Amino acid sequence: MPNYSNILLLMCFFLFLIFPSITAKTTLSPKALLLPVTKVTKTVQYLTKIHQRTPLVPVKLTLDLGGQFLWVDCEQGYVSSSYKPVPCSTAKCSLSRSSSCIVECYSSPKPGCNNNTCGLIPDNTVTSTSTSGELTEDVVSIQSTNGRNPGKVVSVSKFLFTCSSGTTTSLLKGLASGVKGMAGLGRTNISLPSQFSSAFSFHRKFAICLSSSTRSNGVVFFGDGPYVLLPNFDASTYLIYTPLILNHVSTASSYFLGDPSTDYFIGVKSLKINGNNVPLNASLLSINKQGIGGTKISTVNPYSVMETSIYNALIKAFSKELANVPRVAHVAPFGLCYNSTGLGGTRVGPAVPAIDLVLQSSDVYWRIFGANSMVQVTNDVLCLGFVDGGSKPRTSIVIGGHQLEDNLLQFDLATSRLGFSSSLLFHQTTCSNFNFTSNA
Ligand SMILES: *[C@@H]1O[C@H](CO)[C@@H](O)[C@H](O)[C@H]1NC(C)=O
Ligand SMILES: *[C@@H]1O[C@H](CO)[C@@H](O)[C@H](O)[C@H]1NC(C)=O
Ligand SMILES: *[C@@H]1O[C@H](CO)[C@@H](O)[C@H](O)[C@H]1NC(C)=O
Ligand SMILES: *[C@@H]1O[C@H](CO)[C@@H](O)[C@H](O)[C@H]1NC(C)=O
Ligand SMILES: *[C@@H]1O[C@H](CO)[C@@H](O)[C@H](O)[C@H]1NC(C)=O
């Protein structure tokens, strides 16, 4: 006969032991968070919205994958009882890698202008303009997620961001209408992914999934998968991995000497079209000592940008593979356009040759299909959605928004690697298929 009273006692003990810790965990620590992402076509930007300040207000922001931090314009309308500038020579100031101190601001104290405050350089990466700003903390609230639906709203009481002010022309110039700043997801310890993962002790991973549609939202996940898209497709289980590369020289519009780049670079070794190698100057594909060259990923460039000789080689090889389709006069900013009535369709967009970005070995490549390579310019004109970046760009290849849409990209900051899905259309889903109905 088993001793039931002992078992009961043991069960009570377990209930007592396990139950409080489980409830504490689920109520206090979400495993992942999310932000919706809206595409706006007028400027081709990807926007998101956070809730910030006391009382909380929605703040519209342009998503900046390589951006250093969250920055908002504090010149107008920053009202919050919990706003707190970060003083110089503090742990938070050094976490931000600031190397300047705003000793005195010649005005009455206000958000963006306080004495003895940690100084940073907010960067409008759309227009490549920057100004000075102060490191600040305030409340940010955001929805948690189980990877399938949004859950409860959680908040971070001392979220670090940069307040820009004191400029005659607003740093917001060039950003979409209603936008108040930029949400930087870049390689720093104060970017949104870094702060969220340290605030809630979850994996230092995040994922972006940009919608190609202006009518339904894409999503950014902070934390590990699942990343489930309807109908029940977990994109985190279909990823191909490649190392993320650190560029030791900043690619920001202004920076302090010695600052590394906060952009995410990957090691593209060659390009192939229809499986055929595109001849190009391979030295442009690596990053030199001055930080020039290489391939980065960007959400602020609507289309991929390539150094002139790479661009020309791509156009030449692509048009050779698609010689049977009638070309039409090209439409700026594109250099190669076709009459779309001559092109068939596939599940992954117009039937055109696949473009492969070959990575660490010949069997690891990011394949770009018609939906991501071609842009519908008018009813019957389709253009190759890559643009000429000139002969001396800082970065040789910038993979832009159009090439990222309906692809899920996961950035693992702890192991410094990128997971990419290639086109989700292959799996009969898209980035606009996250179920935004809350289950909180
Ligand atoms: C940022 O975080 C990384 C990893 O946790 C750490 O190695 C590095 O020292 C930190 N940098 C700063 C400036 O705090
Ligand atoms: C900064 O300090 C100076 C001198 O102490 C003072 O006149 C000024 O009002 C202060 N400004 C701010 C923004 O606190
Ligand atoms: C290849 O690119 C490098 C870096 O821009 C340049 O120095 C070199 O002259 C180029 N080589 C050729 C053959 O064009
Ligand atoms: C595309 O081809 C169709 C059918 O041949 C023709 O009617 C149309 O004018 C062409 N469009 C352009 C932009 O050349
Ligand atoms: C979306 O999520 C809600 C809440 O969990 C659920 O009731 C609904 O059925 C889901 N929608 C679809 C299309 O699965």
Coordinates of C-alpha atoms and ligand atoms in Angstrom, one line a residue:
M1 CA 0.0 0.0 0.0
P2 CA 1.5 3.4 -0.9
N3 CA 1.4 5.9 1.8
Y4 CA -1.2 8.4 0.6
S5 CA -0.8 10.9 3.3
N6 CA 2.8 11.3 2.3
I7 CA 1.9 11.8 -1.3
L8 CA -0.6 14.3 -0.3
L9 CA 1.9 16.1 1.9
L10 CA 4.4 16.0 -1.0
M11 CA 1.7 17.4 -3.4
C12 CA 0.9 20.2 -1.0
F13 CA 4.6 20.9 -0.7
F14 CA 4.9 21.1 -4.5
L15 CA 1.9 23.2 -4.9
F16 CA 3.2 25.6 -2.3
L17 CA 6.7 25.6 -3.8
I18 CA 5.8 25.8 -7.5
F19 CA 2.6 27.8 -7.6
P20 CA 3.8 31.2 -6.3
S21 CA 6.9 31.1 -8.5
I22 CA 4.9 30.3 -11.6
T23 CA 2.4 33.1 -11.0
A24 CA 5.2 35.5 -10.2
K25 CA 6.9 34.7 -13.4
T26 CA 3.9 35.0 -15.7
T27 CA 2.7 38.2 -14.2
L28 CA 6.0 40.0 -14.0
S29 CA 8.1 38.7 -16.8
P30 CA 6.8 38.3 -20.4
K31 CA 8.9 36.1 -22.6
A32 CA 8.4 38.3 -25.6
L33 CA 6.9 41.7 -26.7
L34 CA 5.7 43.1 -29.9
L35 CA 5.1 46.3 -31.9
P36 CA 2.9 46.6 -34.9
V37 CA 4.6 48.0 -38.1
T38 CA 2.7 50.0 -40.7
K39 CA 4.0 50.7 -44.2
V40 CA 3.4 54.2 -45.6
T41 CA 3.9 54.6 -49.3
K42 CA 4.2 58.3 -49.7
T43 CA 7.7 58.3 -48.1
V44 CA 8.1 54.5 -48.1
Q45 CA 8.8 54.2 -44.4
Y46 CA 7.9 51.6 -41.9
L47 CA 6.3 53.1 -38.9
T48 CA 5.6 51.9 -35.4
K49 CA 4.0 53.3 -32.3
I50 CA 5.0 53.1 -28.7
H51 CA 3.3 54.5 -25.6
Q52 CA 5.5 56.7 -23.5
R53 CA 5.5 59.3 -20.7
T54 CA 3.2 60.1 -17.7
P55 CA 0.4 60.2 -18.6
L56 CA 1.0 57.7 -21.4
V57 CA 0.6 59.0 -25.0
P58 CA 1.0 57.2 -28.3
V59 CA 4.2 58.2 -30.1
K60 CA 4.6 57.4 -33.8
L61 CA 8.1 56.5 -34.9
T62 CA 10.0 55.5 -38.0
L63 CA 11.5 52.1 -37.6
D64 CA 15.3 52.1 -38.0
L65 CA 16.8 48.6 -37.9
G66 CA 20.4 49.9 -37.5
G67 CA 19.5 52.9 -35.4
Q68 CA 21.4 53.5 -32.2
F69 CA 18.5 54.1 -29.8
L70 CA 15.0 55.5 -29.5
W71 CA 15.1 59.2 -30.1
V72 CA 12.2 61.6 -30.0
D73 CA 11.9 65.3 -30.9
C74 CA 11.5 67.2 -27.6
E75 CA 11.2 70.6 -29.1
Q76 CA 7.5 70.5 -29.2
G77 CA 4.9 68.9 -27.0
Y78 CA 7.0 66.7 -24.7
V79 CA 4.9 66.7 -21.5
S80 CA 5.6 64.1 -18.8
S81 CA 5.8 64.0 -15.0
S82 CA 8.3 61.1 -15.2
Y83 CA 10.9 62.6 -17.5
K84 CA 14.3 62.3 -16.0
P85 CA 17.6 63.4 -17.7
V86 CA 20.5 61.1 -17.2
P87 CA 23.5 62.9 -15.5
C88 CA 27.0 62.7 -16.9
S89 CA 29.5 60.2 -15.4
T90 CA 26.8 57.7 -14.4
A91 CA 26.6 53.9 -15.3
K92 CA 23.7 54.6 -17.6
C93 CA 25.6 57.3 -19.4
S94 CA 28.5 54.9 -20.0
L95 CA 26.1 52.2 -21.1
S96 CA 25.1 54.5 -23.8
R97 CA 28.7 55.0 -24.9
S98 CA 28.3 58.7 -24.7
S99 CA 31.5 60.7 -24.8
S100 CA 30.1 64.1 -24.2
C101 CA 28.5 65.9 -21.4
I102 CA 26.1 68.8 -21.8
V103 CA 27.5 70.9 -18.9
E104 CA 25.2 73.8 -19.3
C105 CA 22.2 74.4 -21.5
Y106 CA 21.6 78.1 -22.0
S107 CA 17.9 78.1 -21.4
S108 CA 15.4 77.3 -18.7
P109 CA 15.3 73.6 -17.9
K110 CA 13.0 71.6 -20.2
P111 CA 13.0 68.2 -21.9
G112 CA 16.1 68.2 -24.1
C113 CA 17.8 71.0 -22.2
N114 CA 19.2 70.3 -18.8
N115 CA 22.5 71.0 -17.1
N116 CA 25.1 68.3 -16.6
T117 CA 23.4 65.8 -18.9
C118 CA 24.8 62.8 -20.8
G119 CA 25.0 63.9 -24.4
L120 CA 24.3 61.8 -27.5
I121 CA 23.8 62.4 -31.2
P122 CA 20.4 61.5 -32.5
D123 CA 20.5 60.6 -36.2
N124 CA 17.8 61.0 -38.8
T125 CA 19.0 58.1 -41.0
V126 CA 16.5 58.9 -43.7
T127 CA 18.0 62.3 -44.5
S128 CA 21.4 61.6 -42.9
T129 CA 21.2 64.6 -40.5
S130 CA 22.0 64.6 -36.9
T131 CA 21.9 67.0 -34.0
S132 CA 22.7 67.0 -30.3
G133 CA 20.5 65.4 -27.7
E134 CA 20.4 64.4 -24.1
L135 CA 20.1 60.9 -22.7
T136 CA 16.8 60.7 -20.8
E137 CA 14.7 58.1 -19.1
D138 CA 10.9 57.9 -19.0
V139 CA 8.1 55.3 -18.9
V140 CA 7.5 53.1 -22.0
S141 CA 4.7 50.6 -22.2
I142 CA 4.3 47.9 -24.8
Q143 CA 2.3 44.7 -25.5
S144 CA 3.6 41.4 -24.4
T145 CA 3.0 38.3 -26.7
N146 CA 3.1 34.5 -26.6
G147 CA 4.1 34.6 -30.2
R148 CA 0.5 34.1 -31.4
N149 CA -1.4 37.0 -30.2
P150 CA -0.7 40.2 -28.3
G151 CA -1.1 39.8 -24.6
K152 CA -1.1 42.2 -21.6
V153 CA 0.6 45.6 -21.7
V154 CA 3.7 45.8 -19.7
S155 CA 5.9 48.8 -18.9
V156 CA 9.5 49.7 -18.4
S157 CA 9.6 52.6 -15.9
K158 CA 13.1 53.9 -16.8
F159 CA 13.4 53.4 -20.5
L160 CA 16.5 55.2 -21.9
F161 CA 16.1 57.3 -25.0
T162 CA 17.5 60.5 -26.5
C163 CA 15.7 63.8 -26.6
S164 CA 16.6 66.0 -29.5
S165 CA 16.2 69.7 -29.2
G166 CA 17.8 73.1 -29.8
T167 CA 17.9 72.9 -33.6
T168 CA 16.5 75.5 -35.9
T169 CA 15.3 72.9 -38.5
S170 CA 13.6 70.0 -36.9
L171 CA 15.3 66.6 -37.0
L172 CA 11.9 65.3 -38.0
K173 CA 12.2 66.7 -41.5
G174 CA 12.0 63.9 -44.1
L175 CA 10.1 61.6 -41.8
A176 CA 6.5 60.5 -42.5
S177 CA 3.7 62.8 -41.3
G178 CA 2.9 62.6 -37.6
V179 CA 6.2 60.9 -36.8
K180 CA 7.9 62.1 -33.6
G181 CA 11.2 60.3 -33.8
M182 CA 12.9 57.0 -34.7
A183 CA 12.9 53.6 -33.0
G184 CA 16.5 52.3 -33.2
L185 CA 16.9 48.5 -33.1
G186 CA 20.7 48.6 -33.7
R187 CA 23.8 47.1 -32.2
T188 CA 24.0 49.0 -29.0
N189 CA 23.2 48.4 -25.3
I190 CA 20.4 51.0 -25.3
S191 CA 18.6 50.1 -28.5
L192 CA 15.0 48.9 -28.0
P193 CA 15.9 45.1 -28.2
S194 CA 18.7 45.5 -25.7
Q195 CA 16.7 47.4 -23.2
F196 CA 13.6 45.2 -23.5
S197 CA 15.6 42.0 -23.1
S198 CA 17.4 43.3 -20.1
A199 CA 14.3 44.8 -18.5
F200 CA 12.4 41.4 -18.7
S201 CA 15.4 39.0 -18.7
F202 CA 14.5 37.4 -22.0
H203 CA 16.7 36.2 -24.9
R204 CA 18.7 39.0 -26.6
K205 CA 16.9 38.3 -29.9
F206 CA 14.3 40.2 -31.9
A207 CA 12.7 39.6 -35.3
I208 CA 11.2 41.9 -37.9
C209 CA 8.5 41.0 -40.4
L210 CA 7.6 43.9 -42.7
S211 CA 4.3 43.8 -44.5
S212 CA 4.2 44.6 -48.2
S213 CA 0.8 46.0 -47.8
T214 CA -0.1 49.5 -46.5
R215 CA -3.5 48.2 -45.3
S216 CA -2.4 45.6 -42.8
N217 CA 0.4 45.6 -40.2
G218 CA 3.7 43.8 -40.1
V219 CA 5.3 43.1 -36.7
V220 CA 8.5 43.4 -34.7
F221 CA 8.9 40.7 -32.0
F222 CA 11.3 41.3 -29.1
G223 CA 12.5 38.0 -27.6
D224 CA 12.6 34.5 -29.0
G225 CA 10.0 32.7 -31.0
P226 CA 7.5 31.3 -31.7
Y227 CA 6.6 33.9 -34.3
V228 CA 3.3 32.5 -35.5
L229 CA 1.6 33.8 -38.6
L230 CA -1.9 32.7 -39.8
P231 CA -2.7 30.0 -40.5
N232 CA -0.6 28.6 -37.7
F233 CA 2.8 28.9 -39.3
D234 CA 5.7 29.4 -36.9
A235 CA 8.3 31.3 -38.9
S236 CA 11.0 30.8 -36.2
T237 CA 11.3 27.2 -37.2
Y238 CA 12.1 27.9 -40.8
L239 CA 15.2 30.0 -40.6
I240 CA 18.6 29.9 -42.3
Y241 CA 21.5 31.3 -40.3
T242 CA 24.4 33.5 -41.2
P243 CA 26.8 35.4 -38.9
L244 CA 26.2 39.1 -38.2
I245 CA 29.4 41.1 -38.8
L246 CA 30.6 44.0 -36.8
N247 CA 31.8 47.0 -38.7
H248 CA 34.3 48.6 -36.4
V249 CA 33.8 52.1 -37.9
S250 CA 30.5 53.9 -37.3
T251 CA 28.2 54.3 -40.3
A252 CA 26.2 57.1 -38.6
S253 CA 26.0 60.6 -40.1
S254 CA 28.1 62.0 -37.2
Y255 CA 29.9 60.0 -34.5
F256 CA 32.7 60.0 -32.1
L257 CA 36.1 58.6 -33.2
G258 CA 36.3 55.0 -32.3
D259 CA 32.6 54.3 -32.3
P260 CA 31.6 51.1 -34.0
S261 CA 28.8 50.9 -36.5
T262 CA 25.4 50.0 -35.0
D263 CA 24.2 48.6 -38.3
Y264 CA 23.7 44.9 -39.0
F265 CA 26.2 43.7 -41.6
I266 CA 26.2 40.2 -43.2
G267 CA 28.9 38.5 -45.2
V268 CA 27.6 38.4 -48.8
K269 CA 30.4 36.7 -50.8
S270 CA 28.9 36.8 -54.3
L271 CA 25.7 37.3 -56.2
K272 CA 24.0 34.7 -58.5
I273 CA 21.2 35.2 -60.9
N274 CA 19.4 32.0 -62.1
G275 CA 22.3 30.2 -60.4
N276 CA 24.9 32.0 -62.6
N277 CA 27.6 34.0 -60.9
V278 CA 27.5 37.7 -61.4
P279 CA 31.1 38.9 -62.1
L280 CA 32.0 41.7 -59.7
N281 CA 34.9 43.2 -57.7
A282 CA 34.8 41.0 -54.6
S283 CA 36.9 43.5 -52.5
L284 CA 33.9 45.8 -52.4
L285 CA 32.0 43.0 -50.5
S286 CA 34.3 43.1 -47.5
I287 CA 34.6 45.8 -45.0
N288 CA 38.0 47.6 -45.1
K289 CA 39.9 49.2 -42.2
Q290 CA 38.1 52.5 -42.7
G291 CA 34.8 50.7 -42.4
I292 CA 34.0 51.1 -46.1
G293 CA 32.3 48.3 -48.1
G294 CA 30.3 45.2 -47.1
T295 CA 26.6 44.5 -47.0
K296 CA 24.1 45.8 -44.4
I297 CA 20.4 45.5 -43.8
S298 CA 18.3 48.7 -43.6
T299 CA 14.6 49.5 -43.0
V300 CA 15.2 53.2 -43.9
N301 CA 16.2 52.5 -47.6
P302 CA 13.0 51.6 -49.4
Y303 CA 15.0 49.6 -52.1
S304 CA 18.4 47.9 -52.0
V305 CA 21.2 50.3 -52.9
M306 CA 24.4 49.0 -54.6
E307 CA 27.7 50.5 -55.5
T308 CA 27.7 51.5 -59.2
S309 CA 29.9 48.6 -60.5
I310 CA 27.9 46.0 -58.6
Y311 CA 24.6 47.6 -59.7
N312 CA 25.7 47.6 -63.3
A313 CA 26.8 44.0 -63.2
L314 CA 23.4 43.0 -61.6
I315 CA 21.4 44.9 -64.3
K316 CA 23.5 43.3 -67.1
A317 CA 23.2 39.8 -65.7
F318 CA 19.5 40.1 -64.9
S319 CA 18.6 41.5 -68.3
K320 CA 20.7 38.7 -70.0
E321 CA 18.7 36.0 -68.1
L322 CA 15.4 37.7 -69.0
A323 CA 16.2 38.6 -72.6
N324 CA 12.9 37.2 -74.0
V325 CA 10.7 39.7 -72.1
P326 CA 10.2 43.2 -73.8
R327 CA 12.0 46.0 -71.9
V328 CA 10.4 49.4 -71.6
A329 CA 11.9 52.8 -70.9
H330 CA 13.1 52.8 -67.3
V331 CA 11.4 54.7 -64.6
A332 CA 13.6 56.5 -62.0
P333 CA 15.0 55.6 -59.6
F334 CA 15.1 52.2 -61.3
G335 CA 17.4 51.3 -64.3
L336 CA 15.7 48.2 -65.7
C337 CA 12.0 47.9 -66.5
Y338 CA 9.8 45.4 -68.3
N339 CA 6.4 45.3 -69.8
S340 CA 4.6 43.2 -67.2
T341 CA 2.2 41.8 -69.7
G342 CA 5.1 39.7 -70.9
L343 CA 5.8 38.2 -67.5
G344 CA 3.9 35.4 -65.9
G345 CA 3.1 35.1 -62.2
T346 CA 4.2 32.6 -59.5
R347 CA 3.3 32.1 -55.9
V348 CA 6.4 34.2 -55.0
G349 CA 5.6 37.1 -57.4
P350 CA 6.4 37.8 -61.1
A351 CA 8.2 35.0 -62.9
V352 CA 11.7 36.4 -63.1
P353 CA 15.2 34.9 -62.4
A354 CA 15.9 34.4 -58.7
I355 CA 18.7 36.6 -57.3
D356 CA 20.8 34.9 -54.7
L357 CA 22.9 36.6 -52.1
V358 CA 25.5 33.9 -51.5
L359 CA 26.7 33.9 -47.8
Q360 CA 29.3 32.0 -45.8
S361 CA 29.3 29.1 -48.2
S362 CA 27.9 28.3 -51.6
D363 CA 25.0 26.3 -50.1
V364 CA 23.9 29.2 -47.8
Y365 CA 22.1 31.9 -49.7
W366 CA 19.3 34.4 -49.4
R367 CA 17.1 33.9 -52.4
I368 CA 15.2 36.9 -53.7
F369 CA 12.1 36.1 -55.8
G370 CA 10.0 38.3 -58.0
A371 CA 7.8 39.6 -55.2
N372 CA 10.9 41.1 -53.6
S373 CA 13.0 41.9 -56.7
M374 CA 10.4 43.6 -58.9
V375 CA 8.4 46.8 -58.2
Q376 CA 5.1 47.5 -59.9
V377 CA 5.5 51.0 -61.2
T378 CA 2.4 51.3 -63.3
N379 CA -0.2 48.8 -64.5
D380 CA 2.0 47.4 -67.2
V381 CA 5.5 48.3 -66.0
L382 CA 7.6 46.3 -63.6
C383 CA 11.1 47.4 -62.6
L384 CA 14.0 45.7 -60.9
G385 CA 13.8 47.2 -57.4
F386 CA 17.4 48.0 -56.9
V387 CA 19.0 51.5 -57.1
D388 CA 22.5 52.8 -58.0
G389 CA 24.3 54.0 -54.9
G390 CA 27.1 55.8 -56.7
S391 CA 30.8 54.9 -57.1
K392 CA 32.0 55.7 -53.6
P393 CA 29.3 54.7 -51.1
R394 CA 30.2 54.0 -47.5
T395 CA 28.5 50.6 -47.7
S396 CA 28.6 48.6 -51.0
I397 CA 25.3 46.8 -50.7
V398 CA 22.4 48.0 -48.5
I399 CA 19.5 45.5 -48.5
G400 CA 16.4 47.7 -48.3
G401 CA 12.8 47.5 -47.3
H402 CA 11.3 46.1 -50.5
Q403 CA 13.7 43.2 -50.4
L404 CA 12.8 42.5 -46.7
E405 CA 9.0 42.5 -47.0
D406 CA 7.3 39.2 -46.3
N407 CA 10.5 37.8 -45.1
L408 CA 11.1 37.2 -41.4
L409 CA 14.5 38.2 -40.1
Q410 CA 15.6 37.2 -36.6
F411 CA 18.6 39.0 -35.0
D412 CA 20.3 37.1 -32.2
L413 CA 22.5 39.6 -30.4
A414 CA 24.0 37.1 -28.0
T415 CA 25.4 34.8 -30.7
S416 CA 25.7 37.5 -33.3
R417 CA 23.8 35.8 -36.0
L418 CA 20.9 36.5 -38.4
G419 CA 18.2 34.0 -39.1
F420 CA 16.2 34.6 -42.4
S421 CA 13.2 32.9 -43.8
S422 CA 13.4 34.0 -47.5
S423 CA 9.9 34.7 -48.9
L424 CA 7.1 33.7 -46.6
L425 CA 4.8 33.6 -49.7
F426 CA 6.3 30.1 -50.3
H427 CA 4.7 29.0 -47.1
Q428 CA 1.4 30.6 -48.1
T429 CA 1.6 33.3 -45.5
T430 CA 2.8 36.9 -45.2
C431 CA 4.1 39.4 -42.6
S432 CA 0.6 40.9 -42.4
N433 CA -0.8 37.6 -41.1
F434 CA 0.0 38.0 -37.4
N435 CA -3.2 37.7 -35.4
F436 CA -3.4 41.1 -33.6
T437 CA -6.5 40.1 -31.7
S438 CA -5.4 40.4 -28.1
N439 CA -5.9 37.4 -25.8
A440 CA -5.1 39.4 -22.6
Ligands
LIG1 C1 27.3 46.2 -23.9 O1 26.9 44.9 -23.7 C2 27.8 43.9 -24.0 C3 27.2 42.5 -23.8 O2 26.4 42.4 -22.7 C4 29.1 44.1 -23.1 O3 30.0 43.1 -23.4 C5 29.6 45.5 -23.4 O4 30.7 45.7 -22.5 C6 28.5 46.5 -23.1 N1 29.0 47.8 -23.5 C7 28.9 48.9 -22.8 C8 29.5 50.2 -23.3 O5 28.4 48.9 -21.7
LIG2 C1 22.3 75.8 -15.8 O1 23.1 76.4 -14.8 C2 23.2 77.8 -15.0 C3 24.2 78.3 -14.0 O2 24.1 77.6 -12.8 C4 21.8 78.4 -14.7 O3 21.8 79.8 -14.9 C5 20.8 77.8 -15.8 O4 19.5 78.2 -15.6 C6 20.9 76.3 -15.7 N1 20.1 75.8 -16.9 C7 19.4 74.7 -16.8 C8 18.8 74.3 -18.1 O5 19.2 74.1 -15.8
LIG3 C1 38.0 46.8 -56.6 O1 37.5 47.7 -55.6 C2 38.6 48.2 -54.8 C3 37.9 48.9 -53.6 O2 37.1 49.9 -54.0 C4 39.5 49.1 -55.6 O3 40.5 49.6 -54.8 C5 40.0 48.3 -56.8 O4 40.7 49.1 -57.6 C6 38.9 47.6 -57.6 N1 39.5 46.7 -58.6 C7 39.1 46.7 -59.8 C8 39.7 45.7 -60.7 O5 38.3 47.6 -60.3
LIG4 C1 2.9 46.4 -72.9 O1 2.4 45.4 -73.8 C2 1.1 45.5 -74.2 C3 0.6 44.3 -75.0 O2 1.6 44.0 -76.0 C4 0.8 46.9 -74.9 O3 -0.5 47.0 -75.2 C5 1.3 48.0 -73.9 O4 1.2 49.2 -74.6 C6 2.7 47.7 -73.5 N1 3.1 48.7 -72.4 C7 4.2 49.5 -72.5 C8 4.4 50.4 -71.3 O5 5.0 49.3 -73.4
LIG5 C1 -7.1 35.3 -33.6 O1 -6.9 35.2 -32.2 C2 -8.1 35.2 -31.5 C3 -7.8 35.3 -30.0 O2 -7.0 34.2 -29.6 C4 -8.9 34.0 -31.8 O3 -10.2 34.0 -31.1 C5 -9.2 34.0 -33.3 O4 -9.8 32.8 -33.7 C6 -7.9 34.1 -34.1 N1 -8.2 34.3 -35.5 C7 -7.9 33.4 -36.4 C8 -8.2 33.8 -37.8 O5 -7.3 32.4 -36.1

